[in-house]
Amino acid sequence: MTEIRHDIRNVAIIAHVDHGKTTLVDALLKQSHTFRENQEVGTLIMDTNDLEREKGITILAKNTSIRHGDVTINIIDTPGHADFGGEVERVLNMADGCLLLVDAAEGPMPQTRFVLRKAFEVGLRIVIVINKVDRKNADPERALNRVHDLLLELAEDADQLEAPVVYAIAKEGRAGLRPNELQDDLEPLFQTIVANIPAPIAEQGGFQMLVANRAYDDYTGTISIGRISRGSVSPGDVISVLGAEGAARQARVVQVLMYRGLDRVAVPSASAGDIVLLTGLEEVAIGDTLADPDAPDALPRIAIDEPTVRMTFGVNTSPFTGREGKFSTTRQLRARLFKELDTNLGLHVEDTGAAERFLVSGRGELHLAVLIETMRREGYEFEVSRPEAIVKRINGQLMEPVEHLTVDVREDNLGPVTEALGKRRGEMLEIAYDRKGGVRLEYLIPTRGLIGFRNTFLTLTAGNGLMGSIGVGYRPFLGEFREQRNGALTASSPGKALAFGLAGAQERGTTFIEPGEEVYEGMIVGIQKRPGDIRVNVCREKKQSNIRSSTSDISVRLTPASRQSLEQSLDFLADDELLEVTPKHLRLRKRHLTEVDQSRARRLSEAAGIRS
């Protein structure tokens, strides 16, 4: 027996990165009178994580709730970057429909294809929102035609092709049913959601819910988040927890919470169709089923795509180990990495042959970079290796992950970009000119060809290019290729860097450090102008003499250091280099610090190559 909950709509907002999801949620929250009239709430309200605000992207999926008339609209804000696709995959089952946001100028991008495919797989109804129609180069009609092409390609039944369209300027909180007839508010969007997103079907019977997310509170402990698919739940109820192995254990619900705007409000009960937060359930994992003990039926577990990139995390072995971090031991590092698996479903962590190193696999460079940055801010100190694509042997054949890459560039930059992608084994699929000096290129390219490409791309396009990619599975290995990087300038002795020593190093290339910074032997202090590493003494001071000169005493003039961000540092790394990560510094270094150790490692590598 079932009934339809006409008082609820469960909606996910999906899009490519930077197409305006979080800005649209801001406007929906403000226009639904979630806040007091005089309340200062700012912008990007849902991006509560410091890293999200700094990078300007959504990293974690989040829930909120608004009221429109008699209807409660539960909203799920999802990440737009392909590397955080695991966040999208695990929360879409809580929704009955979704708003597919598309930039009026850029049109559908690689992540648009990914999230739309996932939405169709779980049977969501689509509402198309063409956003940013006020942009200078906006073309809403062309963007909509390309979305319709995507629907034709991905839809699994005819009903999914009939998607209503709303045009919007999320930043101004305006929407309309035609691009040149926008109202002063989002009322057309509210009405379209209520009219077109299906109301949840509440199945009667014993309680049943799939855990789609987890949170933690210092007072209530672990919080299990999900949508009730059957029955109802109240505080004090005894329920069964069905884990991955299928064995059921019993637990008692302490509190039942629901979203009211940005707040979590305790309620006396909740029933099928509601998105709820349950406290008191320890050791519950994402993907577990919570059910009535008299009807312990397990729901299908959440399927997550496999990781494509991996790197090693290890205990810091530099001479500066233990100086700057609160957590630096193998035990602490291992515990933190395995704890991350509780909520980060796209991540894999494995022990290696060395007790102090762990193999961490993720969905992309940015996915792993966010984990590194989060851990260093928590006080962890460790070292990481260069990211590498995960190559597999399937049916005796070597296979590697391949991505569908879309880049938007100016015509002036077309030659250098196509040349760079060709060197990285990229295969051009399509090229389209927009008659305004812009070009869109679509490529099939190995994941390893994209590692380290983002910085090259920004340089080639002078920061004006856009790129996005999405994994499309495994293809036969395309052969070796090496992107030539200039050699590193490494410190030949420990001490404090001095202006005189850095001036000598700058004659050889570009330096990464300023005078006064401490260095150790084998630490990378810059990049030289040609291939091959060079050892430089940046701690060298000027010899004193008793002869005065009118010019020799003029202070040394230095070029400012070229500071590397975390992502740039990971891109920079070669196979024989590591990145030392501490709460205060990022230091590039050689894997073997001294000249003697480097020579020994080279000999061992050559001997192993001869034997194989």
Coordinates of C-alpha atoms in Angstrom, one line a residue:
M1 CA 0.0 0.0 0.0
T2 CA 1.3 3.4 -0.9
E3 CA 0.3 7.1 -0.7
I4 CA 1.7 10.2 -2.4
R5 CA 3.2 13.0 -0.2
H6 CA 1.9 16.1 -2.0
D7 CA 3.4 18.3 0.7
I8 CA 7.0 17.5 -0.2
R9 CA 9.4 17.8 -3.2
N10 CA 12.9 16.4 -3.0
V11 CA 15.2 18.1 -5.5
A12 CA 18.9 17.8 -6.3
I13 CA 20.7 20.6 -8.1
I14 CA 23.3 19.3 -10.6
A15 CA 25.6 21.0 -13.0
H16 CA 29.2 21.4 -14.3
V17 CA 31.5 23.4 -12.0
D18 CA 30.9 27.2 -11.8
H19 CA 27.5 27.1 -13.6
G20 CA 25.8 28.7 -10.6
K21 CA 24.4 25.9 -8.4
T22 CA 25.3 27.4 -5.0
T23 CA 24.4 30.9 -6.1
L24 CA 20.9 29.7 -7.1
V25 CA 20.5 28.0 -3.7
D26 CA 21.3 31.3 -2.1
A27 CA 18.5 33.0 -4.0
L28 CA 16.0 30.2 -3.3
L29 CA 16.8 30.4 0.4
K30 CA 16.5 34.2 0.5
Q31 CA 13.2 34.4 -1.5
S32 CA 11.6 31.6 0.5
H33 CA 12.0 33.9 3.6
T34 CA 14.2 31.4 5.4
F35 CA 16.1 34.2 7.1
R36 CA 14.9 37.3 9.0
E37 CA 14.5 40.5 7.0
N38 CA 17.5 42.1 8.7
Q39 CA 19.7 39.0 8.9
E40 CA 23.1 39.3 7.2
V41 CA 23.8 36.0 5.5
G42 CA 26.2 36.9 2.7
T43 CA 26.7 34.8 -0.4
L44 CA 27.5 31.2 -1.2
I45 CA 25.6 30.3 2.0
M46 CA 25.9 26.5 1.5
D47 CA 29.7 26.6 1.0
T48 CA 30.5 26.4 4.8
N49 CA 33.8 24.7 4.3
D50 CA 36.9 27.1 4.3
L51 CA 38.4 25.3 1.3
E52 CA 35.1 25.6 -0.6
R53 CA 35.1 29.4 -0.1
E54 CA 38.8 29.7 -1.0
K55 CA 38.6 27.6 -4.2
G56 CA 35.1 28.9 -5.2
I57 CA 33.8 25.3 -5.8
T58 CA 31.5 23.0 -3.9
I59 CA 33.3 19.9 -2.5
L60 CA 30.7 18.3 -0.3
A61 CA 27.1 17.6 -1.0
K62 CA 24.8 19.4 1.4
N63 CA 21.1 19.5 2.3
T64 CA 18.7 22.4 3.0
S65 CA 15.0 22.9 3.0
I66 CA 12.7 25.7 2.0
R67 CA 8.9 26.3 2.1
H68 CA 6.8 27.5 -0.9
G69 CA 3.2 27.8 0.1
D70 CA 2.1 24.4 1.6
V71 CA 5.0 22.5 0.1
T72 CA 8.4 21.7 1.7
I73 CA 11.1 21.6 -0.9
N74 CA 14.2 19.6 0.2
I75 CA 17.2 20.8 -1.8
I76 CA 20.4 18.8 -2.2
D77 CA 23.3 21.0 -3.4
T78 CA 25.9 18.8 -5.2
P79 CA 29.5 19.4 -6.3
G80 CA 30.2 20.3 -9.9
H81 CA 33.7 19.1 -10.3
A82 CA 34.2 15.6 -11.8
D83 CA 36.8 14.7 -9.0
F84 CA 34.0 14.8 -6.4
G85 CA 31.6 12.7 -8.4
G86 CA 31.3 10.3 -5.5
E87 CA 29.5 13.0 -3.6
V88 CA 26.9 13.2 -6.4
E89 CA 26.5 9.5 -6.8
R90 CA 25.6 8.8 -3.1
V91 CA 23.0 11.6 -2.7
L92 CA 21.0 11.4 -5.9
N93 CA 18.9 8.5 -4.5
M94 CA 17.4 11.0 -1.9
A95 CA 15.8 13.0 -4.7
D96 CA 12.8 12.5 -7.1
G97 CA 13.9 15.1 -9.6
C98 CA 16.7 17.6 -10.3
L99 CA 17.4 21.0 -11.6
L100 CA 20.0 20.6 -14.4
L101 CA 21.8 24.0 -14.4
V102 CA 23.6 25.0 -17.7
D103 CA 25.6 28.1 -18.3
A104 CA 23.9 30.1 -21.2
A105 CA 27.4 30.9 -22.7
E106 CA 29.3 27.6 -22.1
G107 CA 26.5 25.1 -22.6
P108 CA 26.8 21.5 -21.4
M109 CA 30.3 20.6 -20.3
P110 CA 31.8 17.2 -19.4
Q111 CA 30.5 17.1 -15.8
T112 CA 27.0 18.0 -17.1
R113 CA 27.0 14.7 -19.1
F114 CA 28.2 12.8 -16.0
V115 CA 25.6 14.1 -13.5
L116 CA 22.8 13.8 -16.1
R117 CA 23.7 10.2 -16.8
K118 CA 23.7 9.5 -13.0
A119 CA 20.3 11.3 -12.6
F120 CA 18.7 9.2 -15.4
E121 CA 20.1 6.0 -13.9
V122 CA 18.1 6.6 -10.7
G123 CA 15.1 7.7 -12.6
L124 CA 15.0 11.4 -11.7
R125 CA 12.7 13.9 -13.6
I126 CA 14.7 16.8 -15.1
V127 CA 14.0 20.5 -15.0
I128 CA 16.4 22.4 -17.3
V129 CA 17.6 25.8 -16.0
I130 CA 19.5 27.9 -18.5
N131 CA 21.5 30.2 -16.1
K132 CA 23.5 33.4 -16.7
V133 CA 21.4 34.6 -19.6
D134 CA 22.8 38.1 -19.0
R135 CA 26.4 37.1 -19.9
K136 CA 28.0 39.1 -22.7
N137 CA 28.4 36.0 -25.0
A138 CA 25.3 34.2 -23.8
D139 CA 23.4 32.1 -26.4
P140 CA 20.4 30.5 -24.5
E141 CA 18.9 28.9 -27.7
R142 CA 22.2 27.2 -28.6
A143 CA 22.8 26.1 -25.0
L144 CA 19.3 24.6 -24.9
N145 CA 19.7 22.8 -28.3
R146 CA 22.9 21.2 -27.0
V147 CA 21.1 20.1 -23.8
H148 CA 18.4 18.5 -25.9
D149 CA 21.1 16.7 -27.9
L150 CA 22.5 15.4 -24.6
L151 CA 19.0 14.3 -23.4
L152 CA 18.6 12.3 -26.7
E153 CA 21.9 10.7 -26.1
L154 CA 21.5 9.7 -22.5
A155 CA 17.8 9.3 -21.8
E156 CA 16.7 5.8 -20.9
D157 CA 12.9 6.3 -21.7
A158 CA 10.8 8.7 -23.6
D159 CA 9.4 10.4 -20.5
Q160 CA 12.8 11.8 -19.6
L161 CA 13.0 13.8 -22.9
E162 CA 10.1 16.0 -21.8
A163 CA 11.9 18.4 -19.6
P164 CA 10.5 21.9 -18.8
V165 CA 12.8 24.8 -19.3
V166 CA 13.4 27.9 -17.0
Y167 CA 15.7 30.8 -17.8
A168 CA 17.5 32.5 -14.9
I169 CA 20.0 35.0 -13.6
A170 CA 20.8 33.3 -10.3
K171 CA 23.0 36.1 -9.1
E172 CA 20.1 38.6 -9.4
G173 CA 17.5 36.1 -8.2
R174 CA 15.4 36.3 -11.4
A175 CA 13.8 33.7 -13.6
G176 CA 11.3 33.3 -16.4
L177 CA 10.0 31.0 -19.0
R178 CA 11.6 32.9 -21.9
P179 CA 15.2 34.3 -21.9
N180 CA 14.1 37.9 -22.6
E181 CA 11.1 37.9 -20.2
L182 CA 12.5 37.3 -16.7
Q183 CA 10.4 38.2 -13.7
D184 CA 11.9 40.1 -10.7
D185 CA 12.0 36.9 -8.6
L186 CA 12.3 33.2 -8.9
E187 CA 8.5 32.5 -8.7
P188 CA 8.5 30.8 -12.2
L189 CA 11.1 28.4 -11.0
F190 CA 9.3 27.6 -7.7
Q191 CA 6.1 26.9 -9.7
T192 CA 7.9 24.7 -12.2
I193 CA 9.5 22.7 -9.3
V194 CA 6.1 22.1 -7.6
A195 CA 4.3 21.3 -10.9
N196 CA 7.0 19.1 -12.5
I197 CA 9.1 17.4 -9.8
P198 CA 7.2 14.2 -8.7
A199 CA 5.9 14.1 -5.2
P200 CA 7.5 11.3 -3.2
I201 CA 5.6 8.0 -3.0
A202 CA 5.4 6.9 0.6
E203 CA 5.4 3.1 1.0
Q204 CA 3.5 1.8 4.0
G205 CA 5.0 -0.8 6.3
G206 CA 8.0 -1.2 8.6
F207 CA 10.7 1.5 8.6
Q208 CA 13.4 1.5 5.9
M209 CA 16.1 4.0 5.0
L210 CA 19.4 4.0 3.1
V211 CA 22.2 6.0 4.7
A212 CA 23.4 8.4 2.0
N213 CA 25.5 10.7 4.1
R214 CA 27.1 11.0 7.6
A215 CA 27.9 13.9 9.8
Y216 CA 29.4 14.3 13.3
D217 CA 28.4 16.5 16.2
D218 CA 30.4 17.0 19.4
Y219 CA 27.3 16.6 21.5
T220 CA 25.2 14.0 19.7
G221 CA 28.0 12.0 18.0
T222 CA 27.5 10.3 14.6
I223 CA 24.5 11.5 12.5
S224 CA 23.1 9.3 9.8
I225 CA 21.4 11.2 6.9
G226 CA 19.0 9.7 4.3
R227 CA 15.6 9.6 2.9
I228 CA 13.0 7.3 4.5
S229 CA 11.7 5.0 1.8
R230 CA 9.1 3.1 3.9
G231 CA 7.3 3.5 7.2
S232 CA 8.1 6.0 9.9
V233 CA 10.6 6.6 12.7
S234 CA 10.5 8.3 16.1
P235 CA 13.0 8.9 18.9
G236 CA 13.5 5.8 21.0
D237 CA 12.7 3.4 18.2
V238 CA 14.8 0.2 18.0
I239 CA 16.0 -0.4 14.5
S240 CA 18.2 -2.9 12.6
V241 CA 21.4 -1.8 10.9
L242 CA 22.2 -3.9 7.8
G243 CA 25.9 -3.5 6.9
A244 CA 27.9 -4.5 3.8
E245 CA 28.1 -8.1 5.0
G246 CA 24.3 -8.3 5.5
A247 CA 24.4 -9.2 9.2
A248 CA 21.9 -7.2 11.1
R249 CA 22.5 -5.6 14.5
Q250 CA 20.2 -3.5 16.6
A251 CA 20.5 0.1 17.7
R252 CA 18.2 2.7 19.2
V253 CA 17.4 6.1 17.7
V254 CA 18.0 9.0 20.1
Q255 CA 16.9 11.9 18.0
V256 CA 15.0 12.5 14.7
L257 CA 16.0 15.7 13.0
M258 CA 14.9 17.4 9.8
Y259 CA 16.2 20.4 7.8
R260 CA 14.5 23.7 8.3
G261 CA 16.5 26.2 6.1
L262 CA 20.0 25.8 7.3
D263 CA 19.0 24.5 10.8
R264 CA 18.5 21.0 12.0
V265 CA 15.2 20.8 14.0
A266 CA 14.2 17.9 16.3
V267 CA 10.8 16.4 15.3
P268 CA 8.6 13.9 17.1
S269 CA 8.5 11.6 14.1
A270 CA 9.2 11.4 10.3
S271 CA 7.7 9.2 7.6
A272 CA 8.4 8.0 4.1
G273 CA 9.5 10.7 1.7
D274 CA 11.1 12.8 4.4
I275 CA 14.9 13.5 4.4
V276 CA 16.0 13.0 8.0
L277 CA 19.0 13.0 10.3
L278 CA 19.1 10.2 13.0
T279 CA 21.4 10.4 16.0
G280 CA 22.5 7.7 18.4
L281 CA 23.5 5.2 15.7
E282 CA 27.3 4.6 16.1
E283 CA 29.4 2.7 13.5
V284 CA 26.9 3.2 10.7
A285 CA 28.5 3.5 7.3
I286 CA 27.2 5.2 4.1
G287 CA 25.3 2.6 2.1
D288 CA 24.0 0.8 5.2
T289 CA 20.2 0.1 5.4
L290 CA 18.3 1.1 8.6
A291 CA 15.2 -1.0 8.9
D292 CA 12.4 -2.2 11.2
P293 CA 13.7 -5.3 13.1
D294 CA 10.5 -7.2 12.1
A295 CA 11.2 -6.5 8.4
P296 CA 15.0 -6.2 8.0
D297 CA 15.0 -5.8 4.2
A298 CA 18.3 -4.4 2.8
L299 CA 18.2 -1.8 0.0
P300 CA 20.8 -1.9 -2.8
R301 CA 24.1 -0.3 -1.7
I302 CA 25.3 2.9 -3.4
A303 CA 27.5 2.1 -6.4
I304 CA 30.5 4.4 -6.8
D305 CA 32.8 4.6 -9.8
E306 CA 36.4 3.3 -9.3
P307 CA 39.3 5.7 -8.6
T308 CA 41.6 6.5 -11.6
V309 CA 44.6 8.3 -9.9
R310 CA 46.8 7.2 -7.0
M311 CA 49.7 8.5 -5.0
T312 CA 51.6 7.4 -1.8
F313 CA 51.2 9.2 1.5
G314 CA 54.1 8.6 3.9
V315 CA 55.6 9.7 7.2
N316 CA 57.7 12.8 6.8
T317 CA 61.3 11.7 6.4
S318 CA 63.0 15.1 5.9
P319 CA 65.5 16.6 8.3
F320 CA 62.7 19.0 9.5
T321 CA 60.3 16.2 10.5
G322 CA 58.3 16.9 13.7
R323 CA 59.0 20.6 13.8
E324 CA 55.7 22.0 12.5
G325 CA 52.9 19.3 12.8
K326 CA 50.9 18.0 15.7
F327 CA 50.4 14.6 14.1
S328 CA 53.4 13.0 12.4
T329 CA 53.6 9.3 13.3
T330 CA 52.7 6.3 11.2
R331 CA 49.8 5.3 13.5
Q332 CA 48.3 8.8 13.4
L333 CA 48.6 9.1 9.6
R334 CA 47.1 5.6 9.1
A335 CA 44.2 6.3 11.4
R336 CA 43.4 9.6 9.7
L337 CA 43.4 8.1 6.2
F338 CA 41.2 5.2 7.1
K339 CA 38.8 7.5 8.9
E340 CA 38.4 9.4 5.7
L341 CA 36.9 6.3 4.1
D342 CA 33.8 6.7 6.3
T343 CA 32.5 9.7 4.3
N344 CA 34.7 9.9 1.2
L345 CA 33.3 7.0 -0.9
G346 CA 35.4 7.8 -4.0
L347 CA 38.7 7.2 -2.0
H348 CA 40.6 3.9 -1.5
V349 CA 43.4 3.5 1.0
E350 CA 45.8 0.4 1.0
D351 CA 48.8 -0.6 3.1
T352 CA 52.0 -1.0 1.2
G353 CA 55.1 -3.2 1.7
A354 CA 56.6 -0.3 3.8
A355 CA 54.9 0.2 7.1
E356 CA 55.3 4.0 6.9
R357 CA 53.7 4.5 3.5
F358 CA 50.1 4.1 2.2
L359 CA 48.7 4.0 -1.3
V360 CA 45.8 6.4 -1.6
S361 CA 43.6 6.3 -4.8
G362 CA 41.1 8.9 -5.8
R363 CA 39.0 10.3 -8.7
G364 CA 41.6 12.9 -9.8
E365 CA 44.3 15.2 -8.8
L366 CA 42.0 17.7 -7.2
H367 CA 40.2 15.0 -5.2
L368 CA 43.6 14.0 -3.6
A369 CA 44.8 17.7 -3.3
V370 CA 41.7 18.6 -1.3
L371 CA 42.4 15.6 1.1
I372 CA 46.0 16.8 1.5
E373 CA 45.0 20.4 2.2
T374 CA 42.4 19.3 4.7
M375 CA 44.9 17.1 6.6
R376 CA 47.6 19.8 6.7
R377 CA 45.0 22.2 8.2
E378 CA 44.2 19.7 10.8
G379 CA 47.9 19.6 11.9
Y380 CA 49.2 16.6 10.0
E381 CA 52.7 16.4 8.7
F382 CA 53.5 13.9 5.9
E383 CA 55.0 13.5 2.4
V384 CA 53.4 12.5 -0.9
S385 CA 54.6 11.3 -4.2
R386 CA 53.7 12.3 -7.8
P387 CA 50.1 11.4 -8.8
E388 CA 49.9 8.6 -11.4
A389 CA 47.1 7.0 -13.4
I390 CA 45.9 3.6 -12.3
V391 CA 46.8 1.2 -15.1
K392 CA 45.2 -2.3 -15.1
R393 CA 45.7 -5.6 -16.9
I394 CA 42.3 -6.8 -18.1
N395 CA 42.1 -10.2 -19.9
G396 CA 45.8 -10.1 -20.4
Q397 CA 45.8 -6.6 -22.0
L398 CA 47.2 -3.5 -20.4
M399 CA 44.4 -0.9 -20.0
E400 CA 44.5 2.7 -18.8
P401 CA 41.7 5.2 -17.8
V402 CA 40.7 7.6 -20.5
E403 CA 38.8 10.9 -20.2
H404 CA 36.6 13.0 -22.4
L405 CA 38.2 16.4 -22.3
T406 CA 36.5 19.7 -23.4
V407 CA 38.5 22.9 -23.7
D408 CA 37.3 26.4 -24.6
V409 CA 40.1 28.6 -26.0
R410 CA 40.6 31.7 -28.2
E411 CA 41.6 31.1 -31.8
D412 CA 45.0 32.7 -31.1
N413 CA 45.8 29.8 -28.6
L414 CA 44.5 27.0 -30.8
G415 CA 47.9 25.9 -32.2
P416 CA 49.8 25.6 -28.9
V417 CA 46.9 23.9 -27.1
T418 CA 46.4 21.2 -29.8
E419 CA 50.2 20.6 -30.0
A420 CA 50.4 20.1 -26.2
L421 CA 47.4 17.7 -26.2
G422 CA 48.8 15.8 -29.2
K423 CA 52.1 15.2 -27.3
R424 CA 50.0 13.8 -24.4
R425 CA 48.3 11.2 -26.7
G426 CA 45.1 13.2 -27.0
E427 CA 42.7 12.2 -29.9
M428 CA 40.6 15.1 -31.2
L429 CA 36.9 14.2 -31.5
E430 CA 35.4 17.6 -32.5
I431 CA 36.2 21.2 -33.1
A432 CA 33.6 24.0 -33.2
Y433 CA 34.0 27.7 -33.8
D434 CA 31.5 30.2 -32.2
R435 CA 32.1 33.1 -34.7
K436 CA 33.2 35.3 -31.8
G437 CA 36.8 34.2 -31.8
G438 CA 36.3 31.2 -29.5
V439 CA 36.9 27.6 -30.2
R440 CA 35.6 24.5 -28.4
L441 CA 37.8 21.3 -28.7
E442 CA 36.7 17.9 -27.6
Y443 CA 39.4 15.2 -27.0
L444 CA 39.7 11.6 -25.8
I445 CA 42.8 11.6 -23.7
P446 CA 44.5 9.2 -21.2
T447 CA 44.2 10.3 -17.6
R448 CA 48.0 10.3 -17.3
G449 CA 48.1 12.8 -20.1
L450 CA 46.1 15.2 -18.0
I451 CA 48.3 14.9 -14.9
G452 CA 50.2 18.2 -14.7
F453 CA 48.4 19.6 -17.8
R454 CA 46.3 22.2 -16.0
N455 CA 49.2 24.6 -15.3
T456 CA 50.5 24.1 -18.9
F457 CA 47.0 24.9 -20.2
L458 CA 46.7 28.1 -18.1
T459 CA 50.1 29.3 -19.4
L460 CA 49.3 28.5 -23.0
T461 CA 46.0 30.4 -22.8
A462 CA 47.2 33.2 -20.6
G463 CA 44.6 32.2 -18.0
N464 CA 41.7 32.7 -20.4
G465 CA 40.9 29.0 -21.3
L466 CA 38.4 26.7 -19.8
M467 CA 38.8 23.0 -19.4
G468 CA 36.8 20.1 -18.0
S469 CA 37.0 16.4 -18.2
I470 CA 35.1 13.3 -17.2
G471 CA 36.2 9.6 -17.1
V472 CA 34.8 7.4 -19.8
G473 CA 36.3 4.0 -18.7
Y474 CA 39.4 2.0 -19.6
R475 CA 41.0 1.7 -23.1
P476 CA 44.1 -0.2 -24.3
F477 CA 47.3 1.4 -23.1
L478 CA 48.5 4.0 -25.7
G479 CA 52.2 3.7 -25.1
E480 CA 54.8 5.7 -23.2
F481 CA 55.3 9.4 -23.4
R482 CA 57.2 11.8 -21.2
E483 CA 56.5 15.4 -20.8
Q484 CA 59.9 17.0 -20.6
R485 CA 60.3 19.2 -17.5
N486 CA 63.4 21.4 -16.9
G487 CA 65.8 20.2 -14.2
A488 CA 65.5 21.1 -10.5
L489 CA 67.8 23.4 -8.6
T490 CA 68.5 21.5 -5.3
A491 CA 70.2 22.7 -2.2
S492 CA 73.7 21.3 -1.8
S493 CA 74.0 22.1 1.9
P494 CA 71.7 22.8 4.9
G495 CA 71.2 26.2 6.5
K496 CA 69.4 29.5 5.9
A497 CA 69.1 30.8 2.4
L498 CA 71.0 34.1 1.8
A499 CA 70.5 36.7 -0.8
F500 CA 74.0 36.2 -2.2
G501 CA 73.5 32.4 -2.6
L502 CA 70.0 32.9 -4.2
A503 CA 71.5 35.5 -6.6
G504 CA 73.8 32.8 -7.8
A505 CA 71.0 30.3 -8.1
Q506 CA 68.9 32.8 -10.1
E507 CA 71.6 32.9 -12.8
R508 CA 70.7 29.3 -13.4
G509 CA 66.9 29.5 -13.3
T510 CA 63.9 30.5 -11.2
T511 CA 63.9 30.1 -7.4
F512 CA 61.0 29.0 -5.2
I513 CA 62.3 30.4 -1.8
E514 CA 63.1 33.8 -0.3
P515 CA 66.2 34.8 1.8
G516 CA 65.9 33.7 5.4
E517 CA 64.1 30.4 4.7
E518 CA 65.7 27.3 6.1
V519 CA 66.7 24.6 3.6
Y520 CA 68.2 21.1 3.8
E521 CA 70.4 19.1 1.4
G522 CA 68.3 17.7 -1.4
M523 CA 65.5 20.2 -1.0
I524 CA 64.3 21.7 -4.3
V525 CA 64.8 25.4 -4.3
G526 CA 64.0 26.2 -7.9
I527 CA 63.8 25.1 -11.5
Q528 CA 66.7 25.6 -14.0
K529 CA 66.5 26.7 -17.6
R530 CA 67.3 23.3 -19.2
P531 CA 66.9 19.6 -18.4
G532 CA 69.1 18.0 -15.7
D533 CA 69.3 18.7 -12.0
I534 CA 71.9 21.1 -10.6
R535 CA 73.0 21.4 -7.0
V536 CA 73.3 25.0 -5.8
N537 CA 74.5 26.5 -2.5
V538 CA 71.8 29.0 -1.6
C539 CA 73.3 29.4 1.9
R540 CA 76.6 30.9 0.4
E541 CA 77.4 34.3 1.8
K542 CA 79.6 36.9 0.3
K543 CA 83.3 36.8 1.3
Q544 CA 84.3 39.7 3.5
S545 CA 87.4 41.8 2.5
N546 CA 89.0 45.0 3.8
I547 CA 88.9 46.6 0.3
R548 CA 86.1 49.0 -0.2
S549 CA 84.4 49.6 -3.5
S550 CA 81.8 52.1 -4.6
T551 CA 79.8 49.4 -6.4
S552 CA 80.5 46.1 -4.6
D553 CA 78.6 47.0 -1.5
I554 CA 75.3 47.7 -3.3
S555 CA 72.8 45.2 -2.0
V556 CA 72.0 42.1 -4.2
R557 CA 68.9 42.5 -6.3
L558 CA 66.7 39.4 -6.4
T559 CA 63.8 38.4 -8.5
P560 CA 60.8 37.6 -6.2
A561 CA 60.4 33.8 -5.5
S562 CA 57.9 31.9 -7.7
R563 CA 55.6 30.4 -5.0
Q564 CA 54.0 27.1 -5.9
S565 CA 50.5 26.3 -4.7
L566 CA 49.6 22.7 -3.6
E567 CA 48.2 21.8 -7.0
Q568 CA 51.2 23.4 -8.8
S569 CA 53.6 21.5 -6.5
L570 CA 51.9 18.1 -7.3
D571 CA 52.0 18.9 -11.0
F572 CA 55.7 19.8 -10.7
L573 CA 56.8 16.6 -9.1
A574 CA 59.0 14.1 -11.1
D575 CA 59.1 10.3 -10.3
D576 CA 62.2 10.8 -8.0
E577 CA 60.7 13.7 -6.0
L578 CA 58.4 14.1 -3.1
L579 CA 56.3 16.9 -1.6
E580 CA 56.8 17.5 2.1
V581 CA 53.5 18.7 3.5
T582 CA 53.2 20.5 6.9
P583 CA 50.7 22.9 8.4
K584 CA 53.1 25.8 7.7
H585 CA 55.0 24.8 4.6
L586 CA 55.0 22.9 1.3
R587 CA 58.6 21.8 0.4
L588 CA 59.6 20.1 -2.8
R589 CA 62.4 17.6 -2.3
K590 CA 64.3 14.8 -3.9
R591 CA 63.3 11.3 -2.7
H592 CA 67.0 10.6 -1.9
L593 CA 68.5 13.7 -0.4
T594 CA 72.2 13.3 -0.6
E595 CA 74.3 12.9 -3.7
V596 CA 75.6 9.5 -2.5
D597 CA 72.0 8.2 -2.0
Q598 CA 70.9 9.5 -5.4
S599 CA 73.8 7.7 -7.1
R600 CA 73.1 4.5 -5.3
A601 CA 69.4 4.6 -6.2
R602 CA 70.3 5.2 -9.9
R603 CA 72.7 2.2 -9.9
L604 CA 70.0 0.0 -8.3
S605 CA 67.4 1.2 -10.8
E606 CA 69.7 0.5 -13.7
A607 CA 70.6 -3.0 -12.4
A608 CA 66.9 -3.8 -11.9
G609 CA 66.2 -2.6 -15.5
I610 CA 69.0 -4.9 -16.9
R611 CA 67.6 -7.9 -14.9
S612 CA 64.1 -7.4 -16.2

